[in-house]
Coordinates of C-alpha atoms in Angstrom, one line a residue:
Chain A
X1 CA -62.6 74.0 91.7
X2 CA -61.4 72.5 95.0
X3 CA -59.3 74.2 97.5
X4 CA -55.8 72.7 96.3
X5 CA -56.6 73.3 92.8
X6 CA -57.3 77.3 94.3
X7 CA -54.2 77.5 96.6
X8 CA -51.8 76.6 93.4
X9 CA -52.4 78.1 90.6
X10 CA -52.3 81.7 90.4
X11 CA -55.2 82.7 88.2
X12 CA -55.3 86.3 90.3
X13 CA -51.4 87.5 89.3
X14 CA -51.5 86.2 85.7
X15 CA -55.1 87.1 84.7
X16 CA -53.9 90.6 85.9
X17 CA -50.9 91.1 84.1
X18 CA -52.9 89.0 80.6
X19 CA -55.6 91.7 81.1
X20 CA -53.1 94.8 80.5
X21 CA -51.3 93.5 77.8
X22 CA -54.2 92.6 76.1
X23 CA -55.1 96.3 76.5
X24 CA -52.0 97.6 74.6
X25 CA -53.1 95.1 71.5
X26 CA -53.6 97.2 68.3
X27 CA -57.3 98.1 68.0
X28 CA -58.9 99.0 65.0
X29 CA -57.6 102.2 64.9
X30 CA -54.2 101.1 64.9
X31 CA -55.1 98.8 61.9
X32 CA -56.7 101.6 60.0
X33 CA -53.9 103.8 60.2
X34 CA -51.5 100.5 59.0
X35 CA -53.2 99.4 56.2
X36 CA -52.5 102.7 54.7
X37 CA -48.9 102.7 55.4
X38 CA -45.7 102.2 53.6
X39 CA -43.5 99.1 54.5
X40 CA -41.1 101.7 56.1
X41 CA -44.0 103.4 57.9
X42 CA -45.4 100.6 59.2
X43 CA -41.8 99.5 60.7
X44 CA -41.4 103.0 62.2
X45 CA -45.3 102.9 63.6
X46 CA -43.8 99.7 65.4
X47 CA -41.1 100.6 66.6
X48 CA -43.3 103.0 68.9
X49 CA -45.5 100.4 69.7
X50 CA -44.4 97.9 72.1
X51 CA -42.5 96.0 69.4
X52 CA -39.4 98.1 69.9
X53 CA -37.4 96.4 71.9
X54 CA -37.4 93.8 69.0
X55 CA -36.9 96.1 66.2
X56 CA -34.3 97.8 67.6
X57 CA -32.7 94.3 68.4
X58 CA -33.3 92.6 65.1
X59 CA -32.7 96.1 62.8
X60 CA -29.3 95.4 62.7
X61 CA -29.8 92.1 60.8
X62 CA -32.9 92.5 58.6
X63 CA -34.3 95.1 56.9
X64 CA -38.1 95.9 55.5
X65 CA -40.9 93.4 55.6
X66 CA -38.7 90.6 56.9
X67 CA -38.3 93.0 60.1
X68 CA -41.5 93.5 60.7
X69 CA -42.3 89.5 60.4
X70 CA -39.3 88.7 62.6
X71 CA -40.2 91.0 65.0
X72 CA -43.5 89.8 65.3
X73 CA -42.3 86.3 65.9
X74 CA -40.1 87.4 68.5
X75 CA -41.9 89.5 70.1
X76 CA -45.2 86.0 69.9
X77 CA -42.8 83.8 71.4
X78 CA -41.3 86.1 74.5
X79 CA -44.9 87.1 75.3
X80 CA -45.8 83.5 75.6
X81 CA -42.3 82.5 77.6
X82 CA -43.8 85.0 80.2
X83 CA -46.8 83.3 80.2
X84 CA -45.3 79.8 81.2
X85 CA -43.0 81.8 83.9
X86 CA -45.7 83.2 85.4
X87 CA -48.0 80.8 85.8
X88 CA -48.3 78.0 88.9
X89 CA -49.5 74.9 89.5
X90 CA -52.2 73.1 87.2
X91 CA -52.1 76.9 85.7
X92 CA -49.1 76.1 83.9
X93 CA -50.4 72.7 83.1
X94 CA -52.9 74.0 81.0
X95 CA -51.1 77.0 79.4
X96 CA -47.9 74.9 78.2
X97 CA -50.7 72.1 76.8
X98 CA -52.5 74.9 74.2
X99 CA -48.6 76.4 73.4
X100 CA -48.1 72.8 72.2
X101 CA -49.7 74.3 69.5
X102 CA -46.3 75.9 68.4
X103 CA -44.7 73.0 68.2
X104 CA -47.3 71.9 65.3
X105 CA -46.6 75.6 63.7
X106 CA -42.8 74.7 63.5
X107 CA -43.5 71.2 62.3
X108 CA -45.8 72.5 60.0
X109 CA -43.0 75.2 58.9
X110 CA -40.4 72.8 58.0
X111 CA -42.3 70.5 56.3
X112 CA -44.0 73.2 54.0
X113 CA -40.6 74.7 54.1
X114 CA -38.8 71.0 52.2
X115 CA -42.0 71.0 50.1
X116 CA -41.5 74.3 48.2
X117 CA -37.7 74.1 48.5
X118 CA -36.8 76.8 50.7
X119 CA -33.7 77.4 51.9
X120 CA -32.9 76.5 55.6
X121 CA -32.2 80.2 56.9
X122 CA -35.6 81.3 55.5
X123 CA -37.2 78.2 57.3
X124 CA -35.4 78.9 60.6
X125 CA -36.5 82.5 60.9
X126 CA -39.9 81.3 60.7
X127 CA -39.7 79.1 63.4
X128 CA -41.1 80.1 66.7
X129 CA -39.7 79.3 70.1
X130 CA -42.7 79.0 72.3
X131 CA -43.1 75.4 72.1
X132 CA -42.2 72.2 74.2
X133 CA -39.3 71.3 71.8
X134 CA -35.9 72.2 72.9
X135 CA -33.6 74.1 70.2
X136 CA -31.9 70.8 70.1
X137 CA -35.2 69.3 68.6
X138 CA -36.0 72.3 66.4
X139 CA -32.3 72.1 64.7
X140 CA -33.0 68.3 64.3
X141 CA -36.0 69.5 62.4
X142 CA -34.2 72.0 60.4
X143 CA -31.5 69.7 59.4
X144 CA -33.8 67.1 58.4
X145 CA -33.7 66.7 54.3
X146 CA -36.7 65.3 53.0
X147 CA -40.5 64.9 54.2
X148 CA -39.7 61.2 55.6
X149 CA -36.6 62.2 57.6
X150 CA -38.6 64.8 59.5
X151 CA -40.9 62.1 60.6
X152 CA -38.1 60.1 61.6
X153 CA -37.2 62.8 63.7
X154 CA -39.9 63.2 65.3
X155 CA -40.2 59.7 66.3
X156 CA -40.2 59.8 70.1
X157 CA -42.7 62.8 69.9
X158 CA -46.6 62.5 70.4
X159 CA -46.7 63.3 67.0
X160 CA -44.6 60.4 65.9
X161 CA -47.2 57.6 65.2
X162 CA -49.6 59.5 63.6
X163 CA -47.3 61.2 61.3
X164 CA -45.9 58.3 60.3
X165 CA -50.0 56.7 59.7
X166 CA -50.0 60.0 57.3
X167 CA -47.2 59.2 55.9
X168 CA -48.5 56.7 53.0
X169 CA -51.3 59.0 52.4
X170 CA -48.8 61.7 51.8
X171 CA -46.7 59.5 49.4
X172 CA -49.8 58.4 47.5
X173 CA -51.2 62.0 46.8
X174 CA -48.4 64.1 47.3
X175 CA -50.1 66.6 49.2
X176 CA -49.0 68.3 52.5
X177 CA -52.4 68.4 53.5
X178 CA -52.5 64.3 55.3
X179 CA -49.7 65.4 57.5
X180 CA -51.0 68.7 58.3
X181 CA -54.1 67.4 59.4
X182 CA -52.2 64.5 61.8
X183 CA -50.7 67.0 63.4
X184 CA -53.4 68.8 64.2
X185 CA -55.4 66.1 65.4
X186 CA -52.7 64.6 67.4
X187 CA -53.1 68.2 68.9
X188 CA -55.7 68.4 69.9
X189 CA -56.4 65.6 71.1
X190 CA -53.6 65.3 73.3
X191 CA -54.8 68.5 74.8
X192 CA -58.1 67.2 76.5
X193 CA -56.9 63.8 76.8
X194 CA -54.8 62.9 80.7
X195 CA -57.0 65.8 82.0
X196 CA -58.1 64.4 85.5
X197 CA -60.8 62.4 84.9
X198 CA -63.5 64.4 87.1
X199 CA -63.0 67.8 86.0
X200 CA -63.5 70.5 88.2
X201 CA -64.7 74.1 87.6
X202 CA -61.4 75.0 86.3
X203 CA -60.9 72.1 84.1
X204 CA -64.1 72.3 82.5
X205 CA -64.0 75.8 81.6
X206 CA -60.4 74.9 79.8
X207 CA -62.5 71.7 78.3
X208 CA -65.0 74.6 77.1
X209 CA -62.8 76.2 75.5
X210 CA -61.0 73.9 73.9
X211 CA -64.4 72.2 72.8
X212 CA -65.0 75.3 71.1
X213 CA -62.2 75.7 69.1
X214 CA -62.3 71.7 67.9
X215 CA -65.5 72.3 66.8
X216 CA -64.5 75.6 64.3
X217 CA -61.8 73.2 63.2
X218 CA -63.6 70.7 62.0
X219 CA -66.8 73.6 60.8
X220 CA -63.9 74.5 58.6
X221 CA -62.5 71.4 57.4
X222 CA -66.0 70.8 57.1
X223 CA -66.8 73.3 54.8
X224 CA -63.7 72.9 52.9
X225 CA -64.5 69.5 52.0
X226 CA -68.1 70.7 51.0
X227 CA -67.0 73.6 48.9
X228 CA -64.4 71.6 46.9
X229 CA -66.4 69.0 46.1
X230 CA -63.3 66.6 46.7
X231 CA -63.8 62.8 47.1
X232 CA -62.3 62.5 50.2
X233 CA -63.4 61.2 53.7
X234 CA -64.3 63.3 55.8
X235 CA -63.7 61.4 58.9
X236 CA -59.9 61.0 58.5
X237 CA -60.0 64.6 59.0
X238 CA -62.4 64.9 61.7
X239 CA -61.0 65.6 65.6
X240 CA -62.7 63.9 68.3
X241 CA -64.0 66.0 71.4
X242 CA -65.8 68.7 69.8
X243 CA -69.6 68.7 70.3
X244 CA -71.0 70.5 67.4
X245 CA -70.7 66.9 65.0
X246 CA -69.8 63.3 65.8
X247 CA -68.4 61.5 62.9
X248 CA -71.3 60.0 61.5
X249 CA -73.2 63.2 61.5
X250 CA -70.4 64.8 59.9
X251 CA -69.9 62.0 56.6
X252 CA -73.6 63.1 56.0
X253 CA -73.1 66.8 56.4
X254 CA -70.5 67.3 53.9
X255 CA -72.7 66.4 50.8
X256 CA -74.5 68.9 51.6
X257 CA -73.4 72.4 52.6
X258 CA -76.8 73.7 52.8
X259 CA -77.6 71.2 55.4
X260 CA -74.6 71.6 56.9
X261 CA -74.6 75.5 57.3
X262 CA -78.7 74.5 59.0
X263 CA -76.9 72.3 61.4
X264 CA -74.7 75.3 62.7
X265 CA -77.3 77.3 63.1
X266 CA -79.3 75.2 65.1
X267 CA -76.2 74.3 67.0
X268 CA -75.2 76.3 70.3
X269 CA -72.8 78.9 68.2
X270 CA -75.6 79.5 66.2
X271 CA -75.9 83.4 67.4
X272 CA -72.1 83.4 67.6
X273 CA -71.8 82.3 64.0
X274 CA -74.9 84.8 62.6
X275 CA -72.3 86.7 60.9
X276 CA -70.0 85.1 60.0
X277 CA -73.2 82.1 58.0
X278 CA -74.2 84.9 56.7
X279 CA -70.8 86.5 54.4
X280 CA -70.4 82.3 54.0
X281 CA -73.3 82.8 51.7
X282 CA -72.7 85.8 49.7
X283 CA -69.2 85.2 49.7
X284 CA -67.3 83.5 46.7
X285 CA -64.6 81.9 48.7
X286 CA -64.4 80.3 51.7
X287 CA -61.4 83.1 53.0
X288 CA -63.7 85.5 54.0
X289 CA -65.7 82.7 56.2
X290 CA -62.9 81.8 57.7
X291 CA -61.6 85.0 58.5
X292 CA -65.7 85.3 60.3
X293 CA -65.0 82.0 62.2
X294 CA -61.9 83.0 63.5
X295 CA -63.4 86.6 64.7
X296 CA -66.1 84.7 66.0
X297 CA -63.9 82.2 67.7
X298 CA -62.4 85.5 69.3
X299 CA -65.6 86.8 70.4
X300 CA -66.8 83.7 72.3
X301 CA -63.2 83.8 73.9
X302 CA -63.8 87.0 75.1
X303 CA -67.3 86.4 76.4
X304 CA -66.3 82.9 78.5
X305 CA -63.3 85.2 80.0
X306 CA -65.9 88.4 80.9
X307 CA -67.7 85.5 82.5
X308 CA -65.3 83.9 83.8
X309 CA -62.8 86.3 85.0
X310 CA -60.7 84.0 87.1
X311 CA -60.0 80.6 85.0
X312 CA -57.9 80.3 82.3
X313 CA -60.3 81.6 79.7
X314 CA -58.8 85.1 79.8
X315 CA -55.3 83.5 79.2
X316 CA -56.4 81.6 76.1
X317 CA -58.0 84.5 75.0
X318 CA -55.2 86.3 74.7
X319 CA -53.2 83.8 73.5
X320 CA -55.7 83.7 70.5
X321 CA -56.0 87.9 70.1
X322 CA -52.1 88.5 70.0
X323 CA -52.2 85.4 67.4
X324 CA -54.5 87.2 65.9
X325 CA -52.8 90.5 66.0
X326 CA -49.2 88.8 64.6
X327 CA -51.2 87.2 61.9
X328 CA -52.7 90.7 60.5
X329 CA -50.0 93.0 60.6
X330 CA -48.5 90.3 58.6
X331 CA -50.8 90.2 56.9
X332 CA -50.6 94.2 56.1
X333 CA -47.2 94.3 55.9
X334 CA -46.9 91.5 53.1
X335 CA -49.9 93.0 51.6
X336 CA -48.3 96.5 51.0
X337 CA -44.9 94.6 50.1
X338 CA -46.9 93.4 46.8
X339 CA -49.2 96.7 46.5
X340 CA -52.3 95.5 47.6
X341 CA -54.8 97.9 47.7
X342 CA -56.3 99.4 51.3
X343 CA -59.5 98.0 51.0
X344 CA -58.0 94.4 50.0
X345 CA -55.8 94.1 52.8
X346 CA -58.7 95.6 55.2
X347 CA -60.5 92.5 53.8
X348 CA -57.8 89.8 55.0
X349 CA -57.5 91.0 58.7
X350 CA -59.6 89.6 61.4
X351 CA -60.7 91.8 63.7
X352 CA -63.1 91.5 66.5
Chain B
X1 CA -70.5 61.4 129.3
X2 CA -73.6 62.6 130.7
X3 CA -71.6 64.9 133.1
X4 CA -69.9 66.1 130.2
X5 CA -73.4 67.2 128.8
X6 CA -74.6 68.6 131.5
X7 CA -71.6 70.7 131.6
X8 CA -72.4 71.8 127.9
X9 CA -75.9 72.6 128.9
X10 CA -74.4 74.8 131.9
X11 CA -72.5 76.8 129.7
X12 CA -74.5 77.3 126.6
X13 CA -77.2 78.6 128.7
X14 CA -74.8 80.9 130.2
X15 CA -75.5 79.4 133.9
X16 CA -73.1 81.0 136.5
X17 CA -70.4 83.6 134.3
X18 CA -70.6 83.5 130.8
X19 CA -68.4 81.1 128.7
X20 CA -66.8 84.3 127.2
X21 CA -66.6 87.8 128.6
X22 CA -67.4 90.3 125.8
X23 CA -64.3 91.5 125.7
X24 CA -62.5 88.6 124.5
X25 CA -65.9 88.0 122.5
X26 CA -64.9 91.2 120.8
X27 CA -61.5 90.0 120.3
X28 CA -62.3 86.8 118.3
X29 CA -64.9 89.2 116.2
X30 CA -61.5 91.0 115.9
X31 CA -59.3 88.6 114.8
X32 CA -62.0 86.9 112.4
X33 CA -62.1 90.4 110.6
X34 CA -58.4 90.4 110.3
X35 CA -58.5 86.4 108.7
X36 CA -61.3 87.6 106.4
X37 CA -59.5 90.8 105.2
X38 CA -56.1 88.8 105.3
X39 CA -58.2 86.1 102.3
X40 CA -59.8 89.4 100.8
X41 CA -56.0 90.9 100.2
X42 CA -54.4 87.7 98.6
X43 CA -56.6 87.7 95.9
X44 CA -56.3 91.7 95.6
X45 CA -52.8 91.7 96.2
X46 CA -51.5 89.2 93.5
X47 CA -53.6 91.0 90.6
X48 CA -52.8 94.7 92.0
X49 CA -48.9 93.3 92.0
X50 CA -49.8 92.0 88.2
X51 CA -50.8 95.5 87.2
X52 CA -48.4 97.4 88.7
X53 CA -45.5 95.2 86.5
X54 CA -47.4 95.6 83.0
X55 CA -48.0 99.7 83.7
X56 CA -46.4 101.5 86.7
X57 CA -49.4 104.1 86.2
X58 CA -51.3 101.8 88.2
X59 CA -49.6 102.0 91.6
X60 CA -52.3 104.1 93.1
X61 CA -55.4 102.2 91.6
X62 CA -53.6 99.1 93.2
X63 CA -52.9 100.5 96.3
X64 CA -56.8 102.2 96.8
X65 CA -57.9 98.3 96.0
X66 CA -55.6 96.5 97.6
X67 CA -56.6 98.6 101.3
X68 CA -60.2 98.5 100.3
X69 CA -60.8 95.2 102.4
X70 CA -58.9 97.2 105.6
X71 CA -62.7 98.0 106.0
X72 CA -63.9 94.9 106.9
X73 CA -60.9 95.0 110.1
X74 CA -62.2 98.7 110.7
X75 CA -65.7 97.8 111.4
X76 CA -64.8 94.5 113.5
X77 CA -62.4 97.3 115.7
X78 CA -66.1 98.9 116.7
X79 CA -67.0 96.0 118.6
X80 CA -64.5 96.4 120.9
X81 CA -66.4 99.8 121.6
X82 CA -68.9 98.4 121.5
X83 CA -68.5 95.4 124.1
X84 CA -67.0 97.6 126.6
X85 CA -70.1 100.0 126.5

C-alpha cells in the first residue's frame, strides 16, 4: 500500500462503522426464533429489529410477505448507499466496482421478469437501487417489452456486447440461462480488469477476494454442468481470473465429478470446502452444496477481514453477510407463506 | 568543502558547546512525541468517530482509545525533567 493510496481512502472510519452493523446482523438465534414464526410474527419481530424504519415506511402500501421482501430490499440498498457515501478515494473505487453486482441483479430481474410474464409493478418492486444505473436506466429497463429490447437498451452498457453475443444462444435454446451467465461474466470480469497494473497491498487483497469468489462461481457452474449431465461447453460458462481451474482443466473436470470434487480438495479451499465436499456427497441435490459453498465463501470472508482488519476485506464481507441475511429471511418468510415445515426452511438458510 | 567537513567533525564530536543544549534536545523529543501521538489519533480517531455514529453507547470506549496514545506525549514530557536534572 503506498502512502497516497493510505492518505485517501479511509479504511479506519468505514471498517469501523461496517464492523457494528455487521454486529446487529441476525445470528442464529434470531433465525431460530423466525423460522418458527407466523408471516405476521415475523413482520412484527422486524419491525423491532433494525428494519423499522422501512416497515413502518412501506406498511402503508403493502401488507404480509410482500412487506417483509420490500423491506428487505430497501433496507439492502440504503445500507449499501452509505457505503458508497462513506467511503474515499480508491476506497470507493473498489466498493462501487463489487455493487456493480446489482446492476446484474436488476438486469437479471427484468429479464426473468418478461420471461415468466410478470407484470411490471411486481418486477419494479424487485428492483434494487444500489447499482451504477440511474433510475432513468432502470425505467428504460422496466419499460422494455421483450428479451431483445432489453438488450437494446442496454447497449452503451459494459454489458452490452456480450449480451448481445448471448443473444443467439438465447434464441436458439430458449433458455435464460446464456444471458444470465454473460452477465455474470461481464461482471466479473470488469471488476479485476483497469485495476492498476502493479497492485499494491490494498489491491491485492480486493484481487483476493474477488479471486475467491470467481473461483465458487465457476466450482458451481462446474458442478452444475457435471450433475446434469448436459452437453454443453463448459468453457462458455467459465470466468477468467479465478485460480482454482483454467479452461482447459476445467473441459476435463466436468466429465467427471469425482475428479472434479479431488481437484477441490487438493486445491487451496480445500479445508475451507471440507464441509461443505462432504454434504455434496450425501446430498441428492446440488441446493444443499450450494447453500455449503456460499457459507463457506462467508467464512473465508470473514477470515481475510480478521486478518486483515484494515483493507477492504471487512467491507466485502459485509456486503456478502447482509446478502446473505436478506436472502434467508426471504427465504423464511416465503417458506412460511407456503407452510413449509421448520426444519425445511432451517435447511434453505445459509448460515455461517 | 573540506572546511565544511571539518566543521561537521567539530560539531558531531561536540568540540566547543554542544550542537544542542539539552533543553531544546528535550524539546524536539517533545515535539516528536506529539507528531507520533498526532499519527497514532488519526487512525483512532476516524474508527472511534465510526463507532460512535452506528451506537452512541460507545462514546466512552472511544474516548478511553482515542486518549490512549496521549501516553506516548506524557512520557516524552519526562525528558524535559529529565534534561534539566
Amino acid at each position: 500500500m503506498s502512502a497516497q493510496d493510505y492518505r485517501s481512502s479511509n479504511y479506519e472510519y468505514v471498517t469501523a462503522r461496517v464492523r457494528s452493523r455487521r454486529s446487529k446482523l441476525f445470528d442464529d438465534d434470531d433465525y431460530r426464533k423466525l423460522v418458527r414464526m407466523g408471516t405476521s410474527e415475523i413482520a412484527r419481530f422486524m419491525e423491532e429489529s433494525e428494519y423499522e424504519a422501512e416497515m413502518n415506511r412501506l406498511g402503508s402500501r403493502h401488507s404480509g410477505v410482500d412487506l417483509v421482501e420490500y423491506a428487505l430490499n430497501e433496507n439492502l440498498a440504503g445500507h449499501f448507499d452509505d457505503l458508497l457515501r462513506w467511503a474515499d478515494g480508491r476506497l470507493y473505487d473498489y466498493v462501487a466496482r463489487y455493487l456493480r453486482k446489482f446492476d446484474v441483479w436488476n438486469v437479471k430481474t427484468v429479464l426473468r421478469g418478461l420471461y415468466s410474464g410478470a407484470d411490471r409493478a411486481a418486477v419494479e418492486a424487485d428492483l434494487i437501487d444500489a447499482g451504477e444505473f440511474s433510475e432513468d436506466e432502470l425505467e428504460a429497463l422496466l419499460d422494455a417489452d421483450s428479451v431483445e429490447a432489453v438488450v437494446a437498451a442496454l447497449d452503451r452498457t459494459v454489458f452490452g456486447d456480450p449480451l448481445e453475443a448471448a443473444l443467439a444462444d438465447y434464441e436458439g435454446s430458449g433458455l435464460l440461462v446464456p444471458l444470465e451467465n454473460a452477465l455474470d461474466r461481464t461482471f466479473y470480469e470488469s471488476l479485476i480488469a483497469g485495476l492498476p497494473d502493479e497492485p499494491g497491498r490494498a489491491t491485492s487483497l480486493y484481487i483476493e477476494f474477488l479471486r475467491a469468489e470467481i473461483d465458487f462461481r465457476n466450482l458451481r457452474n462446474a458442478l452444475r454442468i457435471a450433475r446434469s449431465g448436459a452437453d454443453m461447453d463448459p468453457s462458455e460458462y467459465f470466468i477468467e481470473g479465478g485460480r482454482l481451474f483454467d479452461e482447459q482443466e476445467l473441459r476435463q473436470l466436468v466429465t467427471d465429478e469425482s475428479q472434479l470434487v479431488e481437484h477441490i480438495r487438493e486445491s487451496t479451499y480445500g479445508d475451507d470446502l471440507d464441509d461443505a465436499l462432504g454434504t455434496l456427497a450425501e446430498a441428492e441435490s446440488l441446493i444443499e452444496f450450494e447453500h455449503a459453498l456460499d457459507a463457506a465463501l462467508l467464512e473465508y470472508a470473514d477470515t481475510l477481514s480478521n486478518r486483515y482488519p484494515l483493507s477492504v476485506c471487512p467491507i466485502l464481507s459485509f456486503v456478502l453477510a447482509k446478502e446473505r441475511e436478506v436472502d434467508n429471511i426471504r427465504a423464511i418468510a416465503r417458506g412460511r407463506e407456503a407452510g413449509l415445515a421448520p426444519e425445511e426452511i432451517r435447511e434453505e438458510l445459509v448460515i455461517s | 568543502m573540506i572546511d565544511a567537513t571539518t566543521q561537521l567533525a567539530a560539531v558531531a564530536l561536540q568540540q566547543g558547546a554542544p550542537a544542542l543544549e539539552p533543553v531544546a534536545a528535550a524539546a524536539i523529543a517533545v515535539g516528536l512525541g506529539a507528531l507520533g501521538t498526532g499519527i497514532a489519533q488519526r487512525s483512532i480517531g476516524a474508527a472511534a468517530v465510526g463507532a460512535v455514529a452506528e451506537d452512541r453507547d460507545m462514546l466512552v470506549p472511544a474516548l478511553i482509545f482515542t486518549a490512549l496514545p496521549e501516553t506516548l506525549i506524557i512520557i516524552a514530557f519526562v525528558t524535559i525533567f529529565v534534561a534539566q536534572g
